Amino acid sequence: MAADTMKTGPSLRSLAGRVAVVTGSTSGIGLGIARALAEAGVHVVLNGFGKPEEIDRIRSQIASEFGVRTGYAAADMMQPAAIERMIEGVMEEFGRLDIMVNNAGIQHVAPLEEFPVEKWDAIVAINLSSAFHTMRLALPAMRRHGFGRIINIASAHGLVASPFKSAYVAAKHGIIGLTKVAALEAAESGITCNAICPGYVYTPLVEAQIDGQAKAHGISRDQVIRDVLLAQQPNKRFATVEEIGALTVFLASEAAASITGVALPVDGGWTAH
Ligand code: NAD
């Protein structure tokens, strides 16, 4: 084929001008995803808790660094009515919603028979039910435009279990099931729905645990990372928020149009065990 007639294939630049909501994007993985989408030209609506001045700083930094519009919704992912107002607000302000990233999540660790009931309810509400609500509310707009990308941040714990994480493991397994149902229902509408399943990702939250664990166990930072935090992760390396962001951008792109209903591990081989 002559060079001038060669097709270049679907481009990541096809994302420019699209609108994304990323739940739980005031820190950690969600913020990394919001920044990666903005770098690809996507207007991003942030969500999550934080000091108003810090959220303003994040918004204006993303807007000036990548030349996109930013929004912010304070919606508590435990409150279906607040989620409804968030999606309505996005439609009013931006007129469309192309990419829905369900990332907000919390954790609590305790034996099953001692697991606080209110923690169970909160984890299921934030880590699973909030995605049901954003999806049911975002799908009609996506169907109208004949395009949509739903990306659910699950976990390696959506595929395998660990002790003492009953609510988290149940919610993460649940969101993978929900991902598959949405993929099937929306398959003919130009809409895909996939889950990303990170192992340990290096975030400020993880960094904050390293020194404490080192002190508690009387071992070095390197030993904490290798033998405590990454005990299950064969490559002995944290994934980064930039890596999760890059995968999200790919799944949101035209190039990923045929990838739907999958749960993609980003776990250094953890779930290959
Ligand atoms: P994080 O604590 O740094 O960020 C969580 C975000 O969710 C914050 O922006 C917080 O404000 C927001 N949030 C919490 N409760 C909320 C609520 N009720 N309503 C709205 N927003 C709320 O955590 P993270 O490590 O970046 O985790 C993000 C997602 O990735 C979670 O779903 C988590 O389960 C998943 N995950 C994380 C790791 C890891 O190693 N960090 C591994 C696998 C999966």
PDB file of N, CA, C and O in Angstrom, residues 163-232:
ATOM      1  N   PRO A 163      -8.163 -12.272  53.168  1.00  0.00           N
ATOM      2  CA  PRO A 163      -8.939 -12.251  54.405  1.00  0.00           C
ATOM      3  C   PRO A 163      -9.135 -10.833  54.925  1.00  0.00           C
ATOM      4  O   PRO A 163      -8.337  -9.937  54.610  1.00  0.00           O
ATOM      5  N   PHE A 164     -10.171 -10.635  55.711  1.00  0.00           N
ATOM      6  CA  PHE A 164     -10.457  -9.392  56.450  1.00  0.00           C
ATOM      7  C   PHE A 164     -10.952  -8.239  55.570  1.00  0.00           C
ATOM      8  O   PHE A 164     -11.060  -7.116  56.030  1.00  0.00           O
ATOM      9  N   LYS A 165     -11.227  -8.528  54.297  1.00  0.00           N
ATOM     10  CA  LYS A 165     -11.683  -7.458  53.406  1.00  0.00           C
ATOM     11  C   LYS A 165     -13.034  -7.832  52.791  1.00  0.00           C
ATOM     12  O   LYS A 165     -13.260  -7.676  51.595  1.00  0.00           O
ATOM     13  N   SER A 166     -13.947  -8.370  53.627  1.00  0.00           N
ATOM     14  CA  SER A 166     -15.191  -8.942  53.089  1.00  0.00           C
ATOM     15  C   SER A 166     -15.970  -7.950  52.247  1.00  0.00           C
ATOM     16  O   SER A 166     -16.361  -8.245  51.110  1.00  0.00           O
ATOM     17  N   ALA A 167     -16.206  -6.740  52.774  1.00  0.00           N
ATOM     18  CA  ALA A 167     -17.037  -5.775  52.043  1.00  0.00           C
ATOM     19  C   ALA A 167     -16.347  -5.332  50.760  1.00  0.00           C
ATOM     20  O   ALA A 167     -16.969  -5.265  49.695  1.00  0.00           O
ATOM     21  N   TYR A 168     -15.061  -5.041  50.858  1.00  0.00           N
ATOM     22  CA  TYR A 168     -14.306  -4.553  49.688  1.00  0.00           C
ATOM     23  C   TYR A 168     -14.278  -5.613  48.586  1.00  0.00           C
ATOM     24  O   TYR A 168     -14.562  -5.324  47.426  1.00  0.00           O
ATOM     25  N   VAL A 169     -13.962  -6.863  48.970  1.00  0.00           N
ATOM     26  CA  VAL A 169     -13.880  -7.943  47.985  1.00  0.00           C
ATOM     27  C   VAL A 169     -15.255  -8.198  47.365  1.00  0.00           C
ATOM     28  O   VAL A 169     -15.380  -8.378  46.148  1.00  0.00           O
ATOM     29  N   ALA A 170     -16.303  -8.166  48.197  1.00  0.00           N
ATOM     30  CA  ALA A 170     -17.661  -8.389  47.672  1.00  0.00           C
ATOM     31  C   ALA A 170     -18.046  -7.271  46.710  1.00  0.00           C
ATOM     32  O   ALA A 170     -18.580  -7.527  45.621  1.00  0.00           O
ATOM     33  N   ALA A 171     -17.767  -6.014  47.088  1.00  0.00           N
ATOM     34  CA  ALA A 171     -18.136  -4.882  46.223  1.00  0.00           C
ATOM     35  C   ALA A 171     -17.336  -4.911  44.923  1.00  0.00           C
ATOM     36  O   ALA A 171     -17.883  -4.648  43.844  1.00  0.00           O
ATOM     37  N   LYS A 172     -16.049  -5.257  44.998  1.00  0.00           N
ATOM     38  CA  LYS A 172     -15.205  -5.258  43.791  1.00  0.00           C
ATOM     39  C   LYS A 172     -15.571  -6.425  42.868  1.00  0.00           C
ATOM     40  O   LYS A 172     -15.568  -6.272  41.651  1.00  0.00           O
ATOM     41  N   HIS A 173     -15.898  -7.605  43.440  1.00  0.00           N
ATOM     42  CA  HIS A 173     -16.420  -8.687  42.592  1.00  0.00           C
ATOM     43  C   HIS A 173     -17.739  -8.237  41.962  1.00  0.00           C
ATOM     44  O   HIS A 173     -18.018  -8.510  40.793  1.00  0.00           O
ATOM     45  N   GLY A 174     -18.561  -7.541  42.740  1.00  0.00           N
ATOM     46  CA  GLY A 174     -19.864  -7.079  42.242  1.00  0.00           C
ATOM     47  C   GLY A 174     -19.730  -6.119  41.082  1.00  0.00           C
ATOM     48  O   GLY A 174     -20.484  -6.203  40.108  1.00  0.00           O
ATOM     49  N   ILE A 175     -18.771  -5.216  41.164  1.00  0.00           N
ATOM     50  CA  ILE A 175     -18.676  -4.207  40.088  1.00  0.00           C
ATOM     51  C   ILE A 175     -18.201  -4.857  38.784  1.00  0.00           C
ATOM     52  O   ILE A 175     -18.543  -4.387  37.689  1.00  0.00           O
ATOM     53  N   ILE A 176     -17.473  -5.956  38.897  1.00  0.00           N
ATOM     54  CA  ILE A 176     -17.081  -6.663  37.663  1.00  0.00           C
ATOM     55  C   ILE A 176     -18.314  -7.314  37.029  1.00  0.00           C
ATOM     56  O   ILE A 176     -18.500  -7.260  35.809  1.00  0.00           O
ATOM     57  N   GLY A 177     -19.206  -7.851  37.845  1.00  0.00           N
ATOM     58  CA  GLY A 177     -20.461  -8.395  37.301  1.00  0.00           C
ATOM     59  C   GLY A 177     -21.300  -7.314  36.653  1.00  0.00           C
ATOM     60  O   GLY A 177     -21.830  -7.485  35.548  1.00  0.00           O
ATOM     61  N   LEU A 178     -21.398  -6.167  37.328  1.00  0.00           N
ATOM     62  CA  LEU A 178     -22.168  -5.035  36.795  1.00  0.00           C
ATOM     63  C   LEU A 178     -21.571  -4.551  35.464  1.00  0.00           C
ATOM     64  O   LEU A 178     -22.302  -4.207  34.528  1.00  0.00           O
ATOM     65  N   THR A 179     -20.249  -4.558  35.390  1.00  0.00           N
ATOM     66  CA  THR A 179     -19.537  -4.163  34.169  1.00  0.00           C
ATOM     67  C   THR A 179     -19.969  -5.037  32.986  1.00  0.00           C
ATOM     68  O   THR A 179     -20.236  -4.544  31.885  1.00  0.00           O
ATOM     69  N   LYS A 180     -20.059  -6.347  33.244  1.00  0.00           N
ATOM     70  CA  LYS A 180     -20.408  -7.276  32.159  1.00  0.00           C
ATOM     71  C   LYS A 180     -21.851  -7.064  31.704  1.00  0.00           C
ATOM     72  O   LYS A 180     -22.146  -7.101  30.508  1.00  0.00           O
ATOM     73  N   VAL A 181     -22.756  -6.831  32.672  1.00  0.00           N
ATOM     74  CA  VAL A 181     -24.166  -6.610  32.307  1.00  0.00           C
ATOM     75  C   VAL A 181     -24.297  -5.355  31.445  1.00  0.00           C
ATOM     76  O   VAL A 181     -24.959  -5.364  30.394  1.00  0.00           O
ATOM     77  N   ALA A 182     -23.651  -4.254  31.877  1.00  0.00           N
ATOM     78  CA  ALA A 182     -23.740  -3.004  31.112  1.00  0.00           C
ATOM     79  C   ALA A 182     -23.144  -3.187  29.723  1.00  0.00           C
ATOM     80  O   ALA A 182     -23.682  -2.673  28.730  1.00  0.00           O
ATOM     81  N   ALA A 183     -22.029  -3.930  29.638  1.00  0.00           N
ATOM     82  CA  ALA A 183     -21.389  -4.162  28.334  1.00  0.00           C
ATOM     83  C   ALA A 183     -22.366  -4.851  27.384  1.00  0.00           C
ATOM     84  O   ALA A 183     -22.499  -4.465  26.211  1.00  0.00           O
ATOM     85  N   LEU A 184     -23.088  -5.855  27.885  1.00  0.00           N
ATOM     86  CA  LEU A 184     -24.026  -6.598  27.038  1.00  0.00           C
ATOM     87  C   LEU A 184     -25.210  -5.723  26.631  1.00  0.00           C
ATOM     88  O   LEU A 184     -25.619  -5.704  25.466  1.00  0.00           O
ATOM     89  N   GLU A 185     -25.760  -4.968  27.603  1.00  0.00           N
ATOM     90  CA  GLU A 185     -26.958  -4.168  27.304  1.00  0.00           C
ATOM     91  C   GLU A 185     -26.667  -3.035  26.326  1.00  0.00           C
ATOM     92  O   GLU A 185     -27.541  -2.632  25.565  1.00  0.00           O
ATOM     93  N   ALA A 186     -25.438  -2.496  26.361  1.00  0.00           N
ATOM     94  CA  ALA A 186     -25.122  -1.304  25.555  1.00  0.00           C
ATOM     95  C   ALA A 186     -24.316  -1.632  24.304  1.00  0.00           C
ATOM     96  O   ALA A 186     -23.930  -0.725  23.557  1.00  0.00           O
ATOM     97  N   ALA A 187     -24.093  -2.922  24.061  1.00  0.00           N
ATOM     98  CA  ALA A 187     -23.119  -3.326  23.033  1.00  0.00           C
ATOM     99  C   ALA A 187     -23.414  -2.765  21.648  1.00  0.00           C
ATOM    100  O   ALA A 187     -22.491  -2.474  20.882  1.00  0.00           O
ATOM    101  N   GLU A 188     -24.685  -2.591  21.296  1.00  0.00           N
ATOM    102  CA  GLU A 188     -25.004  -2.147  19.934  1.00  0.00           C
ATOM    103  C   GLU A 188     -25.137  -0.631  19.833  1.00  0.00           C
ATOM    104  O   GLU A 188     -25.531  -0.107  18.795  1.00  0.00           O
ATOM    105  N   SER A 189     -24.822   0.074  20.920  1.00  0.00           N
ATOM    106  CA  SER A 189     -25.030   1.536  20.933  1.00  0.00           C
ATOM    107  C   SER A 189     -23.736   2.340  20.885  1.00  0.00           C
ATOM    108  O   SER A 189     -23.735   3.526  21.223  1.00  0.00           O
ATOM    109  N   GLY A 190     -22.622   1.696  20.531  1.00  0.00           N
ATOM    110  CA  GLY A 190     -21.347   2.414  20.497  1.00  0.00           C
ATOM    111  C   GLY A 190     -20.800   2.685  21.885  1.00  0.00           C
ATOM    112  O   GLY A 190     -19.951   3.555  22.075  1.00  0.00           O
ATOM    113  N   ILE A 191     -21.307   1.941  22.849  1.00  0.00           N
ATOM    114  CA  ILE A 191     -20.917   2.152  24.253  1.00  0.00           C
ATOM    115  C   ILE A 191     -20.173   0.910  24.740  1.00  0.00           C
ATOM    116  O   ILE A 191     -20.642  -0.210  24.535  1.00  0.00           O
ATOM    117  N   THR A 192     -19.014   1.129  25.365  1.00  0.00           N
ATOM    118  CA  THR A 192     -18.317   0.002  25.983  1.00  0.00           C
ATOM    119  C   THR A 192     -18.265   0.198  27.494  1.00  0.00           C
ATOM    120  O   THR A 192     -18.364   1.324  27.989  1.00  0.00           O
ATOM    121  N   CYS A 193     -18.139  -0.909  28.209  1.00  0.00           N
ATOM    122  CA  CYS A 193     -18.034  -0.853  29.670  1.00  0.00           C
ATOM    123  C   CYS A 193     -16.993  -1.879  30.104  1.00  0.00           C
ATOM    124  O   CYS A 193     -17.127  -3.070  29.797  1.00  0.00           O
ATOM    125  N   ASN A 194     -15.958  -1.396  30.758  1.00  0.00           N
ATOM    126  CA  ASN A 194     -14.862  -2.269  31.178  1.00  0.00           C
ATOM    127  C   ASN A 194     -14.439  -1.948  32.603  1.00  0.00           C
ATOM    128  O   ASN A 194     -14.690  -0.850  33.104  1.00  0.00           O
ATOM    129  N   ALA A 195     -13.768  -2.910  33.212  1.00  0.00           N
ATOM    130  CA  ALA A 195     -13.231  -2.703  34.566  1.00  0.00           C
ATOM    131  C   ALA A 195     -11.714  -2.810  34.518  1.00  0.00           C
ATOM    132  O   ALA A 195     -11.157  -3.640  33.789  1.00  0.00           O
ATOM    133  N   ILE A 196     -11.056  -1.944  35.281  1.00  0.00           N
ATOM    134  CA  ILE A 196      -9.604  -2.025  35.477  1.00  0.00           C
ATOM    135  C   ILE A 196      -9.381  -2.577  36.886  1.00  0.00           C
ATOM    136  O   ILE A 196     -10.022  -2.129  37.843  1.00  0.00           O
ATOM    137  N   CYS A 197      -8.483  -3.537  37.001  1.00  0.00           N
ATOM    138  CA  CYS A 197      -8.273  -4.219  38.281  1.00  0.00           C
ATOM    139  C   CYS A 197      -6.840  -4.032  38.760  1.00  0.00           C
ATOM    140  O   CYS A 197      -5.980  -4.898  38.556  1.00  0.00           O
ATOM    141  N   PRO A 198      -6.571  -2.892  39.422  1.00  0.00           N
ATOM    142  CA  PRO A 198      -5.195  -2.665  39.866  1.00  0.00           C
ATOM    143  C   PRO A 198      -4.844  -3.556  41.058  1.00  0.00           C
ATOM    144  O   PRO A 198      -5.688  -3.863  41.896  1.00  0.00           O
ATOM    145  N   GLY A 199      -3.567  -3.942  41.109  1.00  0.00           N
ATOM    146  CA  GLY A 199      -2.985  -4.456  42.352  1.00  0.00           C
ATOM    147  C   GLY A 199      -2.633  -3.239  43.192  1.00  0.00           C
ATOM    148  O   GLY A 199      -3.375  -2.258  43.216  1.00  0.00           O
ATOM    149  N   TYR A 200      -1.511  -3.279  43.886  1.00  0.00           N
ATOM    150  CA  TYR A 200      -1.104  -2.105  44.672  1.00  0.00           C
ATOM    151  C   TYR A 200      -0.622  -0.987  43.744  1.00  0.00           C
ATOM    152  O   TYR A 200       0.213  -1.207  42.876  1.00  0.00           O
ATOM    153  N   VAL A 201      -1.190   0.192  43.949  1.00  0.00           N
ATOM    154  CA  VAL A 201      -0.807   1.373  43.160  1.00  0.00           C
ATOM    155  C   VAL A 201      -0.162   2.369  44.112  1.00  0.00           C
ATOM    156  O   VAL A 201      -0.654   2.566  45.241  1.00  0.00           O
ATOM    157  N   TYR A 202       0.908   2.991  43.659  1.00  0.00           N
ATOM    158  CA  TYR A 202       1.601   3.956  44.523  1.00  0.00           C
ATOM    159  C   TYR A 202       0.801   5.257  44.575  1.00  0.00           C
ATOM    160  O   TYR A 202       0.676   5.974  43.595  1.00  0.00           O
ATOM    161  N   THR A 203       0.204   5.539  45.739  1.00  0.00           N
ATOM    162  CA  THR A 203      -0.557   6.774  45.960  1.00  0.00           C
ATOM    163  C   THR A 203      -0.078   7.370  47.283  1.00  0.00           C
ATOM    164  O   THR A 203       0.589   6.681  48.073  1.00  0.00           O
ATOM    165  N   PRO A 204      -0.439   8.616  47.572  1.00  0.00           N
ATOM    166  CA  PRO A 204      -0.040   9.207  48.857  1.00  0.00           C
ATOM    167  C   PRO A 204      -0.486   8.347  50.038  1.00  0.00           C
ATOM    168  O   PRO A 204       0.195   8.265  51.055  1.00  0.00           O
ATOM    169  N   LEU A 205      -1.634   7.664  49.878  1.00  0.00           N
ATOM    170  CA  LEU A 205      -2.146   6.802  50.940  1.00  0.00           C
ATOM    171  C   LEU A 205      -1.194   5.640  51.225  1.00  0.00           C
ATOM    172  O   LEU A 205      -0.947   5.281  52.382  1.00  0.00           O
ATOM    173  N   VAL A 206      -0.658   5.059  50.171  1.00  0.00           N
ATOM    174  CA  VAL A 206       0.284   3.942  50.312  1.00  0.00           C
ATOM    175  C   VAL A 206       1.591   4.459  50.919  1.00  0.00           C
ATOM    176  O   VAL A 206       2.137   3.860  51.849  1.00  0.00           O
ATOM    177  N   GLU A 207       2.071   5.592  50.393  1.00  0.00           N
ATOM    178  CA  GLU A 207       3.317   6.179  50.921  1.00  0.00           C
ATOM    179  C   GLU A 207       3.196   6.400  52.436  1.00  0.00           C
ATOM    180  O   GLU A 207       4.116   6.099  53.192  1.00  0.00           O
ATOM    181  N   ALA A 208       2.011   6.864  52.849  1.00  0.00           N
ATOM    182  CA  ALA A 208       1.813   7.182  54.272  1.00  0.00           C
ATOM    183  C   ALA A 208       1.905   5.937  55.155  1.00  0.00           C
ATOM    184  O   ALA A 208       2.190   6.037  56.342  1.00  0.00           O
ATOM    185  N   GLN A 209       1.663   4.750  54.558  1.00  0.00           N
ATOM    186  CA  GLN A 209       1.689   3.512  55.357  1.00  0.00           C
ATOM    187  C   GLN A 209       3.106   2.956  55.543  1.00  0.00           C
ATOM    188  O   GLN A 209       3.354   2.189  56.463  1.00  0.00           O
ATOM    189  N   ILE A 210       4.011   3.335  54.632  1.00  0.00           N
ATOM    190  CA  ILE A 210       5.306   2.638  54.588  1.00  0.00           C
ATOM    191  C   ILE A 210       6.106   2.878  55.872  1.00  0.00           C
ATOM    192  O   ILE A 210       6.552   1.924  56.519  1.00  0.00           O
ATOM    193  N   ASP A 211       6.264   4.137  56.271  1.00  0.00           N
ATOM    194  CA  ASP A 211       7.079   4.426  57.455  1.00  0.00           C
ATOM    195  C   ASP A 211       6.458   3.820  58.712  1.00  0.00           C
ATOM    196  O   ASP A 211       7.172   3.264  59.557  1.00  0.00           O
ATOM    197  N   GLY A 212       5.120   3.898  58.826  1.00  0.00           N
ATOM    198  CA  GLY A 212       4.419   3.345  59.990  1.00  0.00           C
ATOM    199  C   GLY A 212       4.634   1.839  60.101  1.00  0.00           C
ATOM    200  O   GLY A 212       4.931   1.310  61.166  1.00  0.00           O
ATOM    201  N   GLN A 213       4.514   1.150  58.963  1.00  0.00           N
ATOM    202  CA  GLN A 213       4.694  -0.320  58.940  1.00  0.00           C
ATOM    203  C   GLN A 213       6.132  -0.683  59.275  1.00  0.00           C
ATOM    204  O   GLN A 213       6.387  -1.671  59.974  1.00  0.00           O
ATOM    205  N   ALA A 214       7.078   0.129  58.774  1.00  0.00           N
ATOM    206  CA  ALA A 214       8.499  -0.142  59.022  1.00  0.00           C
ATOM    207  C   ALA A 214       8.759  -0.076  60.534  1.00  0.00           C
ATOM    208  O   ALA A 214       9.426  -0.938  61.100  1.00  0.00           O
ATOM    209  N   LYS A 215       8.191   0.945  61.154  1.00  0.00           N
ATOM    210  CA  LYS A 215       8.353   1.098  62.604  1.00  0.00           C
ATOM    211  C   LYS A 215       7.678  -0.069  63.339  1.00  0.00           C
ATOM    212  O   LYS A 215       8.268  -0.693  64.218  1.00  0.00           O
ATOM    213  N   ALA A 216       6.433  -0.374  62.937  1.00  0.00           N
ATOM    214  CA  ALA A 216       5.662  -1.410  63.627  1.00  0.00           C
ATOM    215  C   ALA A 216       6.352  -2.774  63.550  1.00  0.00           C
ATOM    216  O   ALA A 216       6.356  -3.530  64.517  1.00  0.00           O
ATOM    217  N   HIS A 217       6.948  -3.091  62.374  1.00  0.00           N
ATOM    218  CA  HIS A 217       7.569  -4.414  62.198  1.00  0.00           C
ATOM    219  C   HIS A 217       9.063  -4.394  62.519  1.00  0.00           C
ATOM    220  O   HIS A 217       9.717  -5.452  62.503  1.00  0.00           O
ATOM    221  N   GLY A 218       9.617  -3.204  62.729  1.00  0.00           N
ATOM    222  CA  GLY A 218      11.059  -3.099  62.980  1.00  0.00           C
ATOM    223  C   GLY A 218      11.893  -3.513  61.781  1.00  0.00           C
ATOM    224  O   GLY A 218      12.933  -4.162  61.907  1.00  0.00           O
ATOM    225  N   ILE A 219      11.415  -3.173  60.580  1.00  0.00           N
ATOM    226  CA  ILE A 219      12.146  -3.525  59.346  1.00  0.00           C
ATOM    227  C   ILE A 219      12.313  -2.274  58.481  1.00  0.00           C
ATOM    228  O   ILE A 219      11.723  -1.233  58.785  1.00  0.00           O
ATOM    229  N   SER A 220      13.092  -2.395  57.404  1.00  0.00           N
ATOM    230  CA  SER A 220      13.382  -1.218  56.568  1.00  0.00           C
ATOM    231  C   SER A 220      12.208  -0.911  55.635  1.00  0.00           C
ATOM    232  O   SER A 220      11.329  -1.756  55.417  1.00  0.00           O
ATOM    233  N   ARG A 221      12.200   0.301  55.078  1.00  0.00           N
ATOM    234  CA  ARG A 221      11.173   0.695  54.095  1.00  0.00           C
ATOM    235  C   ARG A 221      11.141  -0.300  52.932  1.00  0.00           C
ATOM    236  O   ARG A 221      10.078  -0.719  52.488  1.00  0.00           O
ATOM    237  N   ASP A 222      12.344  -0.673  52.432  1.00  0.00           N
ATOM    238  CA  ASP A 222      12.411  -1.601  51.289  1.00  0.00           C
ATOM    239  C   ASP A 222      11.778  -2.953  51.629  1.00  0.00           C
ATOM    240  O   ASP A 222      11.086  -3.550  50.800  1.00  0.00           O
ATOM    241  N   GLN A 223      12.024  -3.405  52.873  1.00  0.00           N
ATOM    242  CA  GLN A 223      11.428  -4.689  53.286  1.00  0.00           C
ATOM    243  C   GLN A 223       9.910  -4.575  53.399  1.00  0.00           C
ATOM    244  O   GLN A 223       9.192  -5.505  53.044  1.00  0.00           O
ATOM    245  N   VAL A 224       9.425  -3.427  53.899  1.00  0.00           N
ATOM    246  CA  VAL A 224       7.973  -3.224  53.981  1.00  0.00           C
ATOM    247  C   VAL A 224       7.372  -3.314  52.583  1.00  0.00           C
ATOM    248  O   VAL A 224       6.364  -4.019  52.357  1.00  0.00           O
ATOM    249  N   ILE A 225       8.004  -2.612  51.644  1.00  0.00           N
ATOM    250  CA  ILE A 225       7.460  -2.588  50.278  1.00  0.00           C
ATOM    251  C   ILE A 225       7.443  -3.996  49.694  1.00  0.00           C
ATOM    252  O   ILE A 225       6.428  -4.472  49.173  1.00  0.00           O
ATOM    253  N   ARG A 226       8.579  -4.725  49.822  1.00  0.00           N
ATOM    254  CA  ARG A 226       8.721  -6.027  49.177  1.00  0.00           C
ATOM    255  C   ARG A 226       7.937  -7.133  49.893  1.00  0.00           C
ATOM    256  O   ARG A 226       7.207  -7.898  49.268  1.00  0.00           O
ATOM    257  N   ASP A 227       8.061  -7.175  51.217  1.00  0.00           N
ATOM    258  CA  ASP A 227       7.564  -8.361  51.955  1.00  0.00           C
ATOM    259  C   ASP A 227       6.204  -8.146  52.615  1.00  0.00           C
ATOM    260  O   ASP A 227       5.539  -9.110  52.975  1.00  0.00           O
ATOM    261  N   VAL A 228       5.795  -6.881  52.794  1.00  0.00           N
ATOM    262  CA  VAL A 228       4.490  -6.644  53.430  1.00  0.00           C
ATOM    263  C   VAL A 228       3.495  -6.183  52.363  1.00  0.00           C
ATOM    264  O   VAL A 228       2.574  -6.905  51.990  1.00  0.00           O
ATOM    265  N   LEU A 229       3.735  -4.974  51.813  1.00  0.00           N
ATOM    266  CA  LEU A 229       2.747  -4.418  50.874  1.00  0.00           C
ATOM    267  C   LEU A 229       2.672  -5.229  49.582  1.00  0.00           C
ATOM    268  O   LEU A 229       1.595  -5.527  49.092  1.00  0.00           O
ATOM    269  N   LEU A 230       3.845  -5.576  49.036  1.00  0.00           N
ATOM    270  CA  LEU A 230       3.847  -6.246  47.726  1.00  0.00           C
ATOM    271  C   LEU A 230       4.050  -7.759  47.853  1.00  0.00           C
ATOM    272  O   LEU A 230       4.502  -8.405  46.910  1.00  0.00           O
ATOM    273  N   ALA A 231       3.668  -8.305  49.023  1.00  0.00           N
ATOM    274  CA  ALA A 231       3.839  -9.746  49.237  1.00  0.00           C
ATOM    275  C   ALA A 231       3.142 -10.561  48.140  1.00  0.00           C
ATOM    276  O   ALA A 231       3.642 -11.593  47.703  1.00  0.00           O
ATOM    277  N   GLN A 232       1.985 -10.065  47.678  1.00  0.00           N
ATOM    278  CA  GLN A 232       1.191 -10.806  46.671  1.00  0.00           C
ATOM    279  C   GLN A 232       1.561 -10.425  45.241  1.00  0.00           C
ATOM    280  O   GLN A 232       1.033 -11.011  44.301  1.00  0.00           O
TER     281      GLN A 232
END
